[in-house]
mmCIF file of C-alpha atoms in Angstrom:
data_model
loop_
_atom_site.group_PDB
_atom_site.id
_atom_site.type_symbol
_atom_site.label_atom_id
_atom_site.label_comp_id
_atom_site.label_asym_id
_atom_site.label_seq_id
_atom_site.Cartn_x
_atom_site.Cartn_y
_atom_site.Cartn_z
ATOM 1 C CA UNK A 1 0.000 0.000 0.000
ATOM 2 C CA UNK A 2 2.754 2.276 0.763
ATOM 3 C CA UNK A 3 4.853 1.800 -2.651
ATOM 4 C CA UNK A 4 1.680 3.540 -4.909
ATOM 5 C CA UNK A 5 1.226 6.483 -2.579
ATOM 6 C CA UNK A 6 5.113 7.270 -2.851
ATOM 7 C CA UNK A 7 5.167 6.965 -6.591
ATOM 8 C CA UNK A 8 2.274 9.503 -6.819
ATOM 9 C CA UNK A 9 3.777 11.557 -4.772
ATOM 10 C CA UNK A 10 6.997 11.293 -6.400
ATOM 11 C CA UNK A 11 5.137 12.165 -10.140
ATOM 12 C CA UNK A 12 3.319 15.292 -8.974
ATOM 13 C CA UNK A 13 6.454 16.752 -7.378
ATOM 14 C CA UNK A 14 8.502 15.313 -10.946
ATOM 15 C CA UNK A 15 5.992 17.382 -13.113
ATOM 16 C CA UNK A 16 5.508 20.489 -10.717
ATOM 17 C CA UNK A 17 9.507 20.919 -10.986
ATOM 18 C CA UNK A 18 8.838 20.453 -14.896
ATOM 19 C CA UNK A 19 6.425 22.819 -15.216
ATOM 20 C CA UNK A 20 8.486 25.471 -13.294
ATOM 21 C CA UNK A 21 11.714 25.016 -15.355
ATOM 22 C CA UNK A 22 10.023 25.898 -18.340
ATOM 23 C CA UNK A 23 8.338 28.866 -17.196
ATOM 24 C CA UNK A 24 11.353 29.981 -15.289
ATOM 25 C CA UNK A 25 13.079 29.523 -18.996
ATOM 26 C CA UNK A 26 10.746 31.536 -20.824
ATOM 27 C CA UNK A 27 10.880 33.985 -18.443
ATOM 28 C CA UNK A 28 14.687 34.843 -18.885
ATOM 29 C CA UNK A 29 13.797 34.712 -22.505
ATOM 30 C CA UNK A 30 11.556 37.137 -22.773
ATOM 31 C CA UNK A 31 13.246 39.306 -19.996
ATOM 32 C CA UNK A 32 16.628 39.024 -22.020
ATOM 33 C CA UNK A 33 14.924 40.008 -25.528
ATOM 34 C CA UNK A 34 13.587 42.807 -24.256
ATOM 35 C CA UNK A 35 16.285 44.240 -22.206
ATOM 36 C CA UNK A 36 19.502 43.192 -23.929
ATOM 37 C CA UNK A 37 18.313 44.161 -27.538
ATOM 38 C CA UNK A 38 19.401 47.296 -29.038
ATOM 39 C CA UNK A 39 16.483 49.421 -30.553
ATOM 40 C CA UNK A 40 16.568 50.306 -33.893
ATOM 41 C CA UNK A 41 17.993 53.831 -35.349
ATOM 42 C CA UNK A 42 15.891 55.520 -37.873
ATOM 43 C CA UNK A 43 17.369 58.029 -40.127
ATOM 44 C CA UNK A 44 16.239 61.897 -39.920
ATOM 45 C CA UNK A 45 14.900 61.519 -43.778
ATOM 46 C CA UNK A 46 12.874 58.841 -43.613
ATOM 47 C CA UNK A 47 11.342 60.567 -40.113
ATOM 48 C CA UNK A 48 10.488 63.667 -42.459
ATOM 49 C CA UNK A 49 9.339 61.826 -44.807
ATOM 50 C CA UNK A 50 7.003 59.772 -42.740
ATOM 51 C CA UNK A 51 5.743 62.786 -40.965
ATOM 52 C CA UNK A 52 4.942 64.433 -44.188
ATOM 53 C CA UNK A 53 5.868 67.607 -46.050
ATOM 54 C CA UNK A 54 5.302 70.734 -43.801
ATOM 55 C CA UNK A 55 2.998 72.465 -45.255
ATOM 56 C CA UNK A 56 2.792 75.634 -47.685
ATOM 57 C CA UNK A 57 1.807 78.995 -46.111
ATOM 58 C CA UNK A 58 -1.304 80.158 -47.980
ATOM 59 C CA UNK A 59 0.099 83.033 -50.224
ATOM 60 C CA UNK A 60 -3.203 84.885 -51.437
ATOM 61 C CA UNK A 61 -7.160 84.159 -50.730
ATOM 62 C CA UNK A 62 -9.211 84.222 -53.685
ATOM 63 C CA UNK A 63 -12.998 83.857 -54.190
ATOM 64 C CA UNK A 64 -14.650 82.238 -56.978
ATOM 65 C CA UNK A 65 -17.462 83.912 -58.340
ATOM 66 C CA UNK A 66 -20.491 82.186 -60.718
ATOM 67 C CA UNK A 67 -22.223 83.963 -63.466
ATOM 68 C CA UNK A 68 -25.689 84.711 -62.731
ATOM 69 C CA UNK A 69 -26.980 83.875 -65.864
ATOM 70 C CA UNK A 70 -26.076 79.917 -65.190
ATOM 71 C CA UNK A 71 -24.211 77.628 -67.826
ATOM 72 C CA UNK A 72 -24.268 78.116 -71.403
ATOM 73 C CA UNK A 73 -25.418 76.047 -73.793
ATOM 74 C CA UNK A 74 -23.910 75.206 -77.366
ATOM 75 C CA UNK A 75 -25.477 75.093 -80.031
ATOM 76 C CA UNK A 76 -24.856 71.535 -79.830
ATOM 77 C CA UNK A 77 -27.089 71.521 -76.795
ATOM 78 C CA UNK A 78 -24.192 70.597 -74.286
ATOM 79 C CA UNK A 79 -24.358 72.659 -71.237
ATOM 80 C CA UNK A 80 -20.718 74.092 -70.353
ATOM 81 C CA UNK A 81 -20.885 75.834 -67.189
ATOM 82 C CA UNK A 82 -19.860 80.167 -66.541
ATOM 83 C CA UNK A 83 -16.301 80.752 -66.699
ATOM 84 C CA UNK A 84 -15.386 81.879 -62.693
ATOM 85 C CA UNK A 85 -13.939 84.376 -61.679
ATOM 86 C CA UNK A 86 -10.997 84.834 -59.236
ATOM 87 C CA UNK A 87 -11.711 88.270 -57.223
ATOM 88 C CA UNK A 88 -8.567 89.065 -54.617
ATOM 89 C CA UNK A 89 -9.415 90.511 -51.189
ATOM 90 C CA UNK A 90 -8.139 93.560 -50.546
ATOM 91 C CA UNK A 91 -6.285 93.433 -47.153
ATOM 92 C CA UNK A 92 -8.308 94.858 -44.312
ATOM 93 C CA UNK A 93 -7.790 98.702 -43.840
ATOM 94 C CA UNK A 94 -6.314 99.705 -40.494
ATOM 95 C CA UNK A 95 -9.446 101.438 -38.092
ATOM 96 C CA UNK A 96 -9.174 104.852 -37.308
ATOM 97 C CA UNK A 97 -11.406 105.862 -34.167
ATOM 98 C CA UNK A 98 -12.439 109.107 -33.959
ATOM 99 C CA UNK A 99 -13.004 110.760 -30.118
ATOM 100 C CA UNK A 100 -15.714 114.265 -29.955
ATOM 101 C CA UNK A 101 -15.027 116.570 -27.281
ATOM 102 C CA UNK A 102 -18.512 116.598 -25.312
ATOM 103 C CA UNK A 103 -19.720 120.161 -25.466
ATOM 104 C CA UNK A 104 -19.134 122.108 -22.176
ATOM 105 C CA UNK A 105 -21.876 121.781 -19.677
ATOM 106 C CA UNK A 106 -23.512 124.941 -18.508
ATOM 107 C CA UNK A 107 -25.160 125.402 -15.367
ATOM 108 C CA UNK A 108 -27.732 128.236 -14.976
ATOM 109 C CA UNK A 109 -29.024 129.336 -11.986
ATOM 110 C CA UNK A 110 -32.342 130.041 -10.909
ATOM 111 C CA UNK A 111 -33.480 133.048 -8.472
ATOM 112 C CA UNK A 112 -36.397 132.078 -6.355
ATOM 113 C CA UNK A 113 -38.930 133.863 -7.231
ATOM 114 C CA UNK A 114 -39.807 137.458 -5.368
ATOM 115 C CA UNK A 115 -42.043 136.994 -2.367
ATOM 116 C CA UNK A 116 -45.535 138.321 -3.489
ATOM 117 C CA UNK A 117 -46.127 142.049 -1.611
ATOM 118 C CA UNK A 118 -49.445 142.441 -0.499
ATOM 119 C CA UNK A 119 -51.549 144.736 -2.299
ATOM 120 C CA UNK A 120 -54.100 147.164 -0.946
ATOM 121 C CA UNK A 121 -56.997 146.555 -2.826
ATOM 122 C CA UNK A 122 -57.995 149.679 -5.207
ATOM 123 C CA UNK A 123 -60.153 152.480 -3.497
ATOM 124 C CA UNK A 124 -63.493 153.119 -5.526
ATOM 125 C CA UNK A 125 -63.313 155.716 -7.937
ATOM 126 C CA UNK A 126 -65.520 157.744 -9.950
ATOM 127 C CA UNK A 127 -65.376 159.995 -13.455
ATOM 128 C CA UNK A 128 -67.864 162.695 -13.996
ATOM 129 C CA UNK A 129 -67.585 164.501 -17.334
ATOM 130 C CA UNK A 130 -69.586 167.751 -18.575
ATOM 131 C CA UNK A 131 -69.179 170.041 -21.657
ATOM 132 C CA UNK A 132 -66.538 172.083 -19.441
ATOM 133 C CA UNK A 133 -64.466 169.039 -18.568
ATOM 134 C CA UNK A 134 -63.654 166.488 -16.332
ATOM 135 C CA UNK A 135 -63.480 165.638 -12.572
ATOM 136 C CA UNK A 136 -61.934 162.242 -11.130
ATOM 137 C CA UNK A 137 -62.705 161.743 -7.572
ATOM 138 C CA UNK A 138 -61.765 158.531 -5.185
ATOM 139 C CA UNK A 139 -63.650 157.076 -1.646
ATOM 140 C CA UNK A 140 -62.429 155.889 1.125
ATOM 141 C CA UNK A 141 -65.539 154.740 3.400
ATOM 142 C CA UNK A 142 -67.226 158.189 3.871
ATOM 143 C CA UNK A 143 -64.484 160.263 2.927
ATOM 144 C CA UNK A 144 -63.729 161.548 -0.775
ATOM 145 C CA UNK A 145 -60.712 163.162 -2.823
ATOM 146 C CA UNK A 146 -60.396 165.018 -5.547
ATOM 147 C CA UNK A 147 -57.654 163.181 -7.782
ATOM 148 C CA UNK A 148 -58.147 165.465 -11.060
ATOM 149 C CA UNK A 149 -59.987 168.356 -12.677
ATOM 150 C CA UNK A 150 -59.069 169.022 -16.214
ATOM 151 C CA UNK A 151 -60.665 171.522 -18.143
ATOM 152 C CA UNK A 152 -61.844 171.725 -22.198
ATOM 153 C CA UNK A 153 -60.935 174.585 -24.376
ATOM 154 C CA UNK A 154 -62.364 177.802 -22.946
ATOM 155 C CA UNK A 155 -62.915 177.267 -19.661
ATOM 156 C CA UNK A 156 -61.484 177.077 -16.603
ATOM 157 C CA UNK A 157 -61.224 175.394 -13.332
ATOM 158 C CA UNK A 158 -62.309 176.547 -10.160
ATOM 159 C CA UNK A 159 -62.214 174.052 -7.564
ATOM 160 C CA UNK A 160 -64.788 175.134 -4.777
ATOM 161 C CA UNK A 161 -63.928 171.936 -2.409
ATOM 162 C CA UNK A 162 -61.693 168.950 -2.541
ATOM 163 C CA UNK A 163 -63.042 166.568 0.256
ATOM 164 C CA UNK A 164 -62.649 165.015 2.501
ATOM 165 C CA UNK A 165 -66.539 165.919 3.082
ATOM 166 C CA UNK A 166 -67.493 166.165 -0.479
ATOM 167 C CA UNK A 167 -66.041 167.764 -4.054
ATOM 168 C CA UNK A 168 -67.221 170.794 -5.881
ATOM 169 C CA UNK A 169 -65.262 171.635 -9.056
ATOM 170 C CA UNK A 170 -66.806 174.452 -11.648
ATOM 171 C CA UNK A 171 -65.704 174.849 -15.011
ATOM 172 C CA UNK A 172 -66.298 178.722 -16.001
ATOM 173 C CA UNK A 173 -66.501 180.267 -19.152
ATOM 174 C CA UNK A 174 -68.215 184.372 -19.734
ATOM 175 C CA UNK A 175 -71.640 183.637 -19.124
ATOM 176 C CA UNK A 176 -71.494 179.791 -18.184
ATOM 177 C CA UNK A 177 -70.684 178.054 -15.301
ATOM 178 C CA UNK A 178 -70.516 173.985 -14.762
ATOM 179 C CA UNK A 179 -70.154 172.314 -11.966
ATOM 180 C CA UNK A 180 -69.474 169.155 -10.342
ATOM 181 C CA UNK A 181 -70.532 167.739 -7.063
ATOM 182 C CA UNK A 182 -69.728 164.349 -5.307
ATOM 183 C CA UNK A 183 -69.647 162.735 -2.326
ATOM 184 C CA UNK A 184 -69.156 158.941 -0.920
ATOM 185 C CA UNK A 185 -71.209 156.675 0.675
ATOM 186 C CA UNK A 186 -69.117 153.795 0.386
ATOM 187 C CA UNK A 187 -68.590 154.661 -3.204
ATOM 188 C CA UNK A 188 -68.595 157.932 -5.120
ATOM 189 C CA UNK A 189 -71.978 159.482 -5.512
ATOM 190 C CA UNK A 190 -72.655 162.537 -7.539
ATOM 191 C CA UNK A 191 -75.428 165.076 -6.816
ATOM 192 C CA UNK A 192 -76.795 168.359 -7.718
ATOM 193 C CA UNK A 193 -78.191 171.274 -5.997
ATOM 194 C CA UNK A 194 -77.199 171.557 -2.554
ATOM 195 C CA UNK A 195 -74.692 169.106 -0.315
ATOM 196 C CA UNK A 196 -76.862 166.237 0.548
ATOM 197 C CA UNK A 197 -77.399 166.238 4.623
ATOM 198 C CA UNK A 198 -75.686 162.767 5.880
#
């Protein structure tokens, strides 16, 4: 029983240390072939060559241009298309940037506006005009003024009473004699005859 179970253990440790020589073999092939092995030079040409020729800088732009009118027929009736046209571009003008002075600003100042002043309301006033001329006269409650007597051509003024009770202004003339009489009762009042009792 014991002579089998040595020679089976005696072939699996034969073909283990079989099977690790060879792999320990390729190994330090492989490891030697890629280590120990020159790498190849290349000349400079063929690298230029390979790579390709460098390439042309473009030395003009052109634009091709079609006919409107379209292809032209033969009298053959074959179509043979427009003849194009190469146009050159100009090269792009440099910009020139123009700066405006902004206009001066002005400042204008306002004055407030005056304070409004009271104004004493206008006293009541009257005009009395005859042939001999005419008499302005202003109230003041009860009391009257004369403010003006002026006289047509030929006659003449004679002022009998000025206020502040009443007016009497006559305009004279040879043989005629006008008059004027007011008084105020609030506002101017003219009468005639004698002064009106108050």
């Amino acid at each position: 029983m014991l002579l089998p179970r040595f020679f089976a253990v005696g072939l699996w440790v034969g073909v283990t240390a079989a099977a690790t020589g060879t792999v320990w073999a390729a190994t330090s092939l492989v490891a030697a072939d890629v280590t120990d092995r020159p790498a190849p030079v290349v000349a400079q040409r063929d690298v230029v060559n390979a790579l390709g020729p460098p390439a042309a800088p473009p030395e003009s732009v052109t634009t091709t241009t079609t006919r409107v009118g379209g292809p032209t027929t033969t009298a053959g009736g074959s179509a043979r298309p427009a003849p194009s046209t190469s146009v050159p571009v100009a090269p792009a003008q440099p910009v020139v940037t123009t700066t405006t002075p902004a206009p001066p600003v002005t400042t204008s100042t306002t004055r407030p506006a005056a304070s409004a002043t009271t104004v004493a309301p206008a006293l009541p006033t009257g005009t009395y005009s005859t042939a001999g001329g005419v008499v302005r006269v202003s109230c003041n409650g009860l009391l009257i003024s004369l403010v003006s007597a002026i006289p047509t051509n030929g006659f003449a003024t004679n002022v009998v009473a000025a206020g502040p009770g009443n007016v009497d202004v006559h305009f004279v003339r040879p043989g005629q004699d006008l008059s004027v009489k007011a008084v105020c009762f609030g506002q101017p009042i003219r009468y005639d005859g004698a002064f009106p009792t108050r």
